[in-house]
Every structure is written in structure tokens, then in C-alpha cells.
């Protein structure tokens, strides 16, 4: 498994992975994904093995030295094999290299596996955001301060 930067011809595959990873109120449209990935303050890492994309992560640099994880998606068949950790390590290293002070993200209230994944990496819940998703459901904001 290795990481590489996004290439424009990845878009359809990343869209399909995002659709497979999230219910429709959370998954992004193609236009949203294109906008996030193409933003000048964004970074996208693609995890690939033998030319098969297993997952990806989009992060966005916010003001006040915060890196925001827009999404991290690992295909079901590849989960619990360290792909998510590889992607998060890349984002966290980028954040440290760019003098960020914190990484933040939102995770659905009922997404316990992702909450465990983040907690295992040192993220803590700081705030419950009601009506965060289009169906009115709640998200947790989680953060990790960087040394
Ligand atoms: C969350 C996600 C990115 C994790 O990716 P992954 O490749 O499975 O993660 P890793 O294999 O690197 O897991 C690292 C550690 O996180 C924890 N973890 C990961 N998935 C877990 C689960 N389902 N239940 C409990 N702990 C879990 C474990 O401590 C794991 O270490 P271990 O396997 O040695 O026990 C993946 O499950 C995913 O894409 N889910 C769907 C999309 C999603 O929910 N994204 C996050 C939205 S905010």
C-alpha cells in the first residue's frame, strides 16, 4: 500500500468510494468532491495498491493553523488493515510540517467505529453539533492538538 497525490482521473473512483462509505445525507456530490479537492488550501492523499484505490483523505487548511479533515474513506474490503492510519499519518505529518497547531473533524453521532478510530489516534470530542447533517442528525466535533 502506498500513498500518492490525487490525479484528475481519480475523481470518478473517489466519488464511488465516498458513495459506498457514507449514507446519502453524508456522502458528497461529484461537484462537492471536485470543489473540496480542487481548493487551493486542500490536500488529498490517495491510498493505492497494485493500481487499485483503497481509500483517500481530503484535508483543508483553515485559518488559525487548523487542519480540517474533510473526509477519510476506506473501502470496506480494506478496513482494519492500517489504510486509514496511513492516510491520517500523512495528514498529521503534513500538518506538523506546515506548523499547524490542531487537527479538527466532524463525525456522525452514530459512527462509532470512526469515533474509535479517531480516539485511538488521540482525538477527543469537544462539541456536539446538532442538525449538522442534511437529515438533521448530530455530529461530534473532534480535535487533536499537535505538539
Ligand atoms: C474510519 C476508517 C477510515 C478507518 O479506516 P481503517 O483503514 O479501517 O483504519 P485502521 O485499520 O488504520 O485502524 C486503526 C485503528 O483504529 C481503530 N478502529 C478502526 N476501525 C475500528 C472499528 N470498526 N471498531 C473499533 N476500532 C476501530 C482500531 O484501534 C484500529 O487498530 P486495530 O485494527 O489494530 O485494532 C474506515 O472505517 C472508514 O473509511 N469508514 C467509513 C467512512 C468513515 O466513517 N469515515 C470517517 C468519517 S468522519
PDB file of C-alpha atoms and ligand atoms in Angstrom:
ATOM      1  CA  UNK A   1       0.000   0.000   0.000  1.00  0.00           C
ATOM      2  CA  UNK A   2       1.369   3.412  -0.854  1.00  0.00           C
ATOM      3  CA  UNK A   3       0.092   6.972  -0.833  1.00  0.00           C
ATOM      4  CA  UNK A   4       0.186   9.320  -3.767  1.00  0.00           C
ATOM      5  CA  UNK A   5      -1.343  12.696  -4.607  1.00  0.00           C
ATOM      6  CA  UNK A   6      -4.730  12.985  -6.305  1.00  0.00           C
ATOM      7  CA  UNK A   7      -4.873  12.825 -10.106  1.00  0.00           C
ATOM      8  CA  UNK A   8      -7.862  14.253 -12.030  1.00  0.00           C
ATOM      9  CA  UNK A   9      -8.724  10.835 -13.447  1.00  0.00           C
ATOM     10  CA  UNK A  10      -9.234   9.535  -9.860  1.00  0.00           C
ATOM     11  CA  UNK A  11     -12.363  11.608  -9.405  1.00  0.00           C
ATOM     12  CA  UNK A  12     -14.931   9.026 -10.502  1.00  0.00           C
ATOM     13  CA  UNK A  13     -13.359   6.311  -8.323  1.00  0.00           C
ATOM     14  CA  UNK A  14     -13.165   8.581  -5.279  1.00  0.00           C
ATOM     15  CA  UNK A  15     -16.788   9.558  -5.836  1.00  0.00           C
ATOM     16  CA  UNK A  16     -17.806   5.884  -5.944  1.00  0.00           C
ATOM     17  CA  UNK A  17     -15.788   5.130  -2.794  1.00  0.00           C
ATOM     18  CA  UNK A  18     -17.430   8.050  -0.984  1.00  0.00           C
ATOM     19  CA  UNK A  19     -20.875   6.823  -2.070  1.00  0.00           C
ATOM     20  CA  UNK A  20     -20.006   3.343  -0.780  1.00  0.00           C
ATOM     21  CA  UNK A  21     -18.649   4.650   2.544  1.00  0.00           C
ATOM     22  CA  UNK A  22     -21.448   7.007   3.552  1.00  0.00           C
ATOM     23  CA  UNK A  23     -25.220   7.212   3.540  1.00  0.00           C
ATOM     24  CA  UNK A  24     -26.613   9.782   1.088  1.00  0.00           C
ATOM     25  CA  UNK A  25     -27.033  12.619   3.630  1.00  0.00           C
ATOM     26  CA  UNK A  26     -23.325  12.443   4.445  1.00  0.00           C
ATOM     27  CA  UNK A  27     -21.733  11.490   1.115  1.00  0.00           C
ATOM     28  CA  UNK A  28     -20.681  14.240  -1.267  1.00  0.00           C
ATOM     29  CA  UNK A  29     -21.863  15.007  -4.768  1.00  0.00           C
ATOM     30  CA  UNK A  30     -19.291  14.915  -7.564  1.00  0.00           C
ATOM     31  CA  UNK A  31     -19.394  18.705  -7.634  1.00  0.00           C
ATOM     32  CA  UNK A  32     -18.730  18.953  -3.894  1.00  0.00           C
ATOM     33  CA  UNK A  33     -15.828  16.496  -4.108  1.00  0.00           C
ATOM     34  CA  UNK A  34     -14.369  18.388  -7.071  1.00  0.00           C
ATOM     35  CA  UNK A  35     -14.662  21.632  -5.111  1.00  0.00           C
ATOM     36  CA  UNK A  36     -13.028  20.258  -1.969  1.00  0.00           C
ATOM     37  CA  UNK A  37     -10.191  18.540  -3.812  1.00  0.00           C
ATOM     38  CA  UNK A  38      -9.526  21.481  -6.110  1.00  0.00           C
ATOM     39  CA  UNK A  39      -9.479  24.134  -3.417  1.00  0.00           C
ATOM     40  CA  UNK A  40      -6.122  25.854  -3.155  1.00  0.00           C
ATOM     41  CA  UNK A  41      -5.998  25.178   0.592  1.00  0.00           C
ATOM     42  CA  UNK A  42      -6.725  21.459   0.239  1.00  0.00           C
ATOM     43  CA  UNK A  43      -4.556  18.374   0.194  1.00  0.00           C
ATOM     44  CA  UNK A  44      -5.709  14.961  -0.992  1.00  0.00           C
ATOM     45  CA  UNK A  45      -3.933  11.671  -0.405  1.00  0.00           C
ATOM     46  CA  UNK A  46      -4.884   8.534  -2.316  1.00  0.00           C
ATOM     47  CA  UNK A  47      -4.029   5.069  -0.937  1.00  0.00           C
ATOM     48  CA  UNK A  48      -3.333   2.597  -3.688  1.00  0.00           C
ATOM     49  CA  UNK A  49      -2.138  -0.969  -4.064  1.00  0.00           C
ATOM     50  CA  UNK A  50      -1.489  -2.590  -7.443  1.00  0.00           C
ATOM     51  CA  UNK A  51      -3.297   0.299  -9.150  1.00  0.00           C
ATOM     52  CA  UNK A  52      -6.399  -0.284  -7.010  1.00  0.00           C
ATOM     53  CA  UNK A  53      -7.524   2.660  -4.894  1.00  0.00           C
ATOM     54  CA  UNK A  54      -8.343   1.510  -1.349  1.00  0.00           C
ATOM     55  CA  UNK A  55      -9.124   4.870   0.178  1.00  0.00           C
ATOM     56  CA  UNK A  56      -8.429   8.572   0.305  1.00  0.00           C
ATOM     57  CA  UNK A  57      -8.331  11.564   2.613  1.00  0.00           C
ATOM     58  CA  UNK A  58      -9.074  15.211   1.889  1.00  0.00           C
ATOM     59  CA  UNK A  59      -7.836  17.857   4.319  1.00  0.00           C
ATOM     60  CA  UNK A  60      -8.355  21.593   4.217  1.00  0.00           C
ATOM     61  CA  UNK A  61      -6.131  24.226   5.795  1.00  0.00           C
ATOM     62  CA  UNK A  62      -8.264  26.601   7.840  1.00  0.00           C
ATOM     63  CA  UNK A  63      -7.349  29.930   9.461  1.00  0.00           C
ATOM     64  CA  UNK A  64      -5.632  29.909  12.866  1.00  0.00           C
ATOM     65  CA  UNK A  65      -3.391  26.985  11.945  1.00  0.00           C
ATOM     66  CA  UNK A  66      -6.105  24.344  11.949  1.00  0.00           C
ATOM     67  CA  UNK A  67      -6.137  21.439   9.526  1.00  0.00           C
ATOM     68  CA  UNK A  68      -9.672  20.214   8.919  1.00  0.00           C
ATOM     69  CA  UNK A  69     -10.243  16.626   7.813  1.00  0.00           C
ATOM     70  CA  UNK A  70     -12.962  16.979   5.172  1.00  0.00           C
ATOM     71  CA  UNK A  71     -13.325  13.235   4.704  1.00  0.00           C
ATOM     72  CA  UNK A  72     -11.466   9.965   5.098  1.00  0.00           C
ATOM     73  CA  UNK A  73     -12.825   6.988   3.216  1.00  0.00           C
ATOM     74  CA  UNK A  74     -11.512   3.427   3.171  1.00  0.00           C
ATOM     75  CA  UNK A  75     -13.336   0.783   1.156  1.00  0.00           C
ATOM     76  CA  UNK A  76     -14.867  -1.898   3.374  1.00  0.00           C
ATOM     77  CA  UNK A  77     -12.688  -4.661   1.937  1.00  0.00           C
ATOM     78  CA  UNK A  78      -9.552  -2.799   3.036  1.00  0.00           C
ATOM     79  CA  UNK A  79     -10.609  -1.764   6.544  1.00  0.00           C
ATOM     80  CA  UNK A  80      -8.735  -2.763   9.706  1.00  0.00           C
ATOM     81  CA  UNK A  81      -5.583  -3.191   7.640  1.00  0.00           C
ATOM     82  CA  UNK A  82      -3.942   0.109   8.506  1.00  0.00           C
ATOM     83  CA  UNK A  83      -5.002   2.110   5.421  1.00  0.00           C
ATOM     84  CA  UNK A  84      -6.911   4.689   7.475  1.00  0.00           C
ATOM     85  CA  UNK A  85      -3.927   5.076   9.792  1.00  0.00           C
ATOM     86  CA  UNK A  86      -1.572   5.534   6.831  1.00  0.00           C
ATOM     87  CA  UNK A  87      -3.810   8.307   5.474  1.00  0.00           C
ATOM     88  CA  UNK A  88      -4.154  10.035   8.852  1.00  0.00           C
ATOM     89  CA  UNK A  89      -0.408   9.822   9.462  1.00  0.00           C
ATOM     90  CA  UNK A  90       0.194  11.588   6.134  1.00  0.00           C
ATOM     91  CA  UNK A  91      -2.274  14.352   7.002  1.00  0.00           C
ATOM     92  CA  UNK A  92      -0.874  14.737  10.516  1.00  0.00           C
ATOM     93  CA  UNK A  93       2.693  14.859   9.218  1.00  0.00           C
ATOM     94  CA  UNK A  94       1.679  17.487   6.649  1.00  0.00           C
ATOM     95  CA  UNK A  95       0.065  19.483   9.469  1.00  0.00           C
ATOM     96  CA  UNK A  96       3.241  19.293  11.579  1.00  0.00           C
ATOM     97  CA  UNK A  97       5.411  20.206   8.590  1.00  0.00           C
ATOM     98  CA  UNK A  98       3.219  23.254   7.966  1.00  0.00           C
ATOM     99  CA  UNK A  99       3.243  24.403  11.573  1.00  0.00           C
ATOM    100  CA  UNK A 100      -0.444  23.671  12.202  1.00  0.00           C
ATOM    101  CA  UNK A 101      -1.463  23.662  15.851  1.00  0.00           C
ATOM    102  CA  UNK A 102      -4.562  21.482  15.664  1.00  0.00           C
ATOM    103  CA  UNK A 103      -6.450  18.984  13.535  1.00  0.00           C
ATOM    104  CA  UNK A 104     -10.236  19.031  13.608  1.00  0.00           C
ATOM    105  CA  UNK A 105     -13.035  16.977  12.111  1.00  0.00           C
ATOM    106  CA  UNK A 106     -16.706  16.108  12.430  1.00  0.00           C
ATOM    107  CA  UNK A 107     -18.008  12.583  12.773  1.00  0.00           C
ATOM    108  CA  UNK A 108     -21.610  11.379  12.808  1.00  0.00           C
ATOM    109  CA  UNK A 109     -23.043  10.704  16.238  1.00  0.00           C
ATOM    110  CA  UNK A 110     -23.796   7.078  15.327  1.00  0.00           C
ATOM    111  CA  UNK A 111     -20.477   6.398  13.552  1.00  0.00           C
ATOM    112  CA  UNK A 112     -18.941   4.595  16.496  1.00  0.00           C
ATOM    113  CA  UNK A 113     -16.244   2.823  14.504  1.00  0.00           C
ATOM    114  CA  UNK A 114     -14.846   6.117  13.181  1.00  0.00           C
ATOM    115  CA  UNK A 115     -15.064   7.628  16.675  1.00  0.00           C
ATOM    116  CA  UNK A 116     -12.998   4.695  18.000  1.00  0.00           C
ATOM    117  CA  UNK A 117     -10.550   5.092  15.116  1.00  0.00           C
ATOM    118  CA  UNK A 118     -10.043   8.787  15.931  1.00  0.00           C
ATOM    119  CA  UNK A 119      -9.933   8.231  19.697  1.00  0.00           C
ATOM    120  CA  UNK A 120      -7.222   5.611  19.180  1.00  0.00           C
ATOM    121  CA  UNK A 121      -5.226   8.308  17.354  1.00  0.00           C
ATOM    122  CA  UNK A 122      -5.564  10.801  20.197  1.00  0.00           C
ATOM    123  CA  UNK A 123      -8.567  12.824  19.024  1.00  0.00           C
ATOM    124  CA  UNK A 124     -11.051  13.953  21.672  1.00  0.00           C
ATOM    125  CA  UNK A 125     -14.665  15.016  21.457  1.00  0.00           C
ATOM    126  CA  UNK A 126     -15.072  18.719  22.083  1.00  0.00           C
ATOM    127  CA  UNK A 127     -18.556  19.632  20.929  1.00  0.00           C
ATOM    128  CA  UNK A 128     -21.823  18.130  19.803  1.00  0.00           C
ATOM    129  CA  UNK A 129     -23.188  19.896  16.713  1.00  0.00           C
ATOM    130  CA  UNK A 130     -26.935  19.412  16.373  1.00  0.00           C
ATOM    131  CA  UNK A 131     -28.504  19.395  12.898  1.00  0.00           C
ATOM    132  CA  UNK A 132     -25.079  19.095  11.302  1.00  0.00           C
ATOM    133  CA  UNK A 133     -26.228  16.786   8.500  1.00  0.00           C
ATOM    134  CA  UNK A 134     -28.980  17.366   5.962  1.00  0.00           C
ATOM    135  CA  UNK A 135     -31.323  14.938   7.735  1.00  0.00           C
ATOM    136  CA  UNK A 136     -30.958  16.895  10.980  1.00  0.00           C
ATOM    137  CA  UNK A 137     -28.675  14.382  12.685  1.00  0.00           C
ATOM    138  CA  UNK A 138     -25.913  15.311  15.069  1.00  0.00           C
ATOM    139  CA  UNK A 139     -22.143  15.292  14.671  1.00  0.00           C
ATOM    140  CA  UNK A 140     -19.324  15.252  17.158  1.00  0.00           C
ATOM    141  CA  UNK A 141     -16.521  17.727  16.616  1.00  0.00           C
ATOM    142  CA  UNK A 142     -13.228  16.053  17.500  1.00  0.00           C
ATOM    143  CA  UNK A 143      -9.788  17.623  17.726  1.00  0.00           C
ATOM    144  CA  UNK A 144      -6.183  16.688  18.262  1.00  0.00           C
ATOM    145  CA  UNK A 145      -3.694  19.299  19.365  1.00  0.00           C
ATOM    146  CA  UNK A 146      -0.273  18.969  17.783  1.00  0.00           C
ATOM    147  CA  UNK A 147       2.779  19.375  19.966  1.00  0.00           C
TER     148      UNK A 147
HETATM  149  C1  LIG B   1     -12.862   5.043   9.922  1.00  0.00           C
HETATM  150  C2  LIG B   1     -11.993   4.384   8.825  1.00  0.00           C
HETATM  151  C3  LIG B   1     -11.387   5.490   7.960  1.00  0.00           C
HETATM  152  C4  LIG B   1     -10.879   3.587   9.490  1.00  0.00           C
HETATM  153  O1  LIG B   1     -10.028   3.082   8.476  1.00  0.00           O
HETATM  154  P1  LIG B   1      -9.228   1.683   8.649  1.00  0.00           P
HETATM  155  O2  LIG B   1      -8.331   1.545   7.481  1.00  0.00           O
HETATM  156  O3  LIG B   1     -10.188   0.588   8.922  1.00  0.00           O
HETATM  157  O4  LIG B   1      -8.408   2.012   9.979  1.00  0.00           O
HETATM  158  P2  LIG B   1      -7.111   1.246  10.555  1.00  0.00           P
HETATM  159  O5  LIG B   1      -7.074  -0.146  10.051  1.00  0.00           O
HETATM  160  O6  LIG B   1      -5.929   2.104  10.302  1.00  0.00           O
HETATM  161  O7  LIG B   1      -7.479   1.251  12.120  1.00  0.00           O
HETATM  162  C5  LIG B   1      -6.603   1.760  13.111  1.00  0.00           C
HETATM  163  C6  LIG B   1      -7.210   1.570  14.478  1.00  0.00           C
HETATM  164  O8  LIG B   1      -8.435   2.337  14.602  1.00  0.00           O
HETATM  165  C7  LIG B   1      -9.359   1.604  15.437  1.00  0.00           C
HETATM  166  N1  LIG B   1     -10.509   1.184  14.627  1.00  0.00           N
HETATM  167  C8  LIG B   1     -10.634   1.255  13.285  1.00  0.00           C
HETATM  168  N2  LIG B   1     -11.845   0.773  12.897  1.00  0.00           N
HETATM  169  C9  LIG B   1     -12.468   0.372  14.028  1.00  0.00           C
HETATM  170  C10 LIG B   1     -13.736  -0.248  14.280  1.00  0.00           C
HETATM  171  N3  LIG B   1     -14.595  -0.529  13.278  1.00  0.00           N
HETATM  172  N4  LIG B   1     -14.067  -0.527  15.561  1.00  0.00           N
HETATM  173  C11 LIG B   1     -13.213  -0.258  16.573  1.00  0.00           C
HETATM  174  N5  LIG B   1     -11.995   0.320  16.399  1.00  0.00           N
HETATM  175  C12 LIG B   1     -11.628   0.626  15.138  1.00  0.00           C
HETATM  176  C13 LIG B   1      -8.601   0.380  15.949  1.00  0.00           C
HETATM  177  O9  LIG B   1      -7.933   0.779  17.123  1.00  0.00           O
HETATM  178  C14 LIG B   1      -7.605   0.152  14.798  1.00  0.00           C
HETATM  179  O10 LIG B   1      -6.483  -0.584  15.183  1.00  0.00           O
HETATM  180  P3  LIG B   1      -6.555  -2.226  15.166  1.00  0.00           P
HETATM  181  O11 LIG B   1      -7.148  -2.624  13.851  1.00  0.00           O
HETATM  182  O12 LIG B   1      -5.116  -2.606  15.319  1.00  0.00           O
HETATM  183  O13 LIG B   1      -7.445  -2.596  16.312  1.00  0.00           O
HETATM  184  C15 LIG B   1     -12.843   3.387   7.973  1.00  0.00           C
HETATM  185  O14 LIG B   1     -13.547   2.528   8.852  1.00  0.00           O
HETATM  186  C16 LIG B   1     -13.838   4.050   7.044  1.00  0.00           C
HETATM  187  O15 LIG B   1     -13.498   4.511   5.960  1.00  0.00           O
HETATM  188  N6  LIG B   1     -15.113   4.086   7.443  1.00  0.00           N
HETATM  189  C17 LIG B   1     -16.188   4.606   6.577  1.00  0.00           C
HETATM  190  C18 LIG B   1     -16.034   6.076   6.365  1.00  0.00           C
HETATM  191  C19 LIG B   1     -15.966   6.828   7.666  1.00  0.00           C
HETATM  192  O16 LIG B   1     -16.714   6.596   8.594  1.00  0.00           O
HETATM  193  N7  LIG B   1     -15.027   7.793   7.717  1.00  0.00           N
HETATM  194  C20 LIG B   1     -14.865   8.669   8.844  1.00  0.00           C
HETATM  195  C21 LIG B   1     -15.904   9.711   8.771  1.00  0.00           C
HETATM  196  S1  LIG B   1     -15.717  11.022   9.919  1.00  0.00           S
END
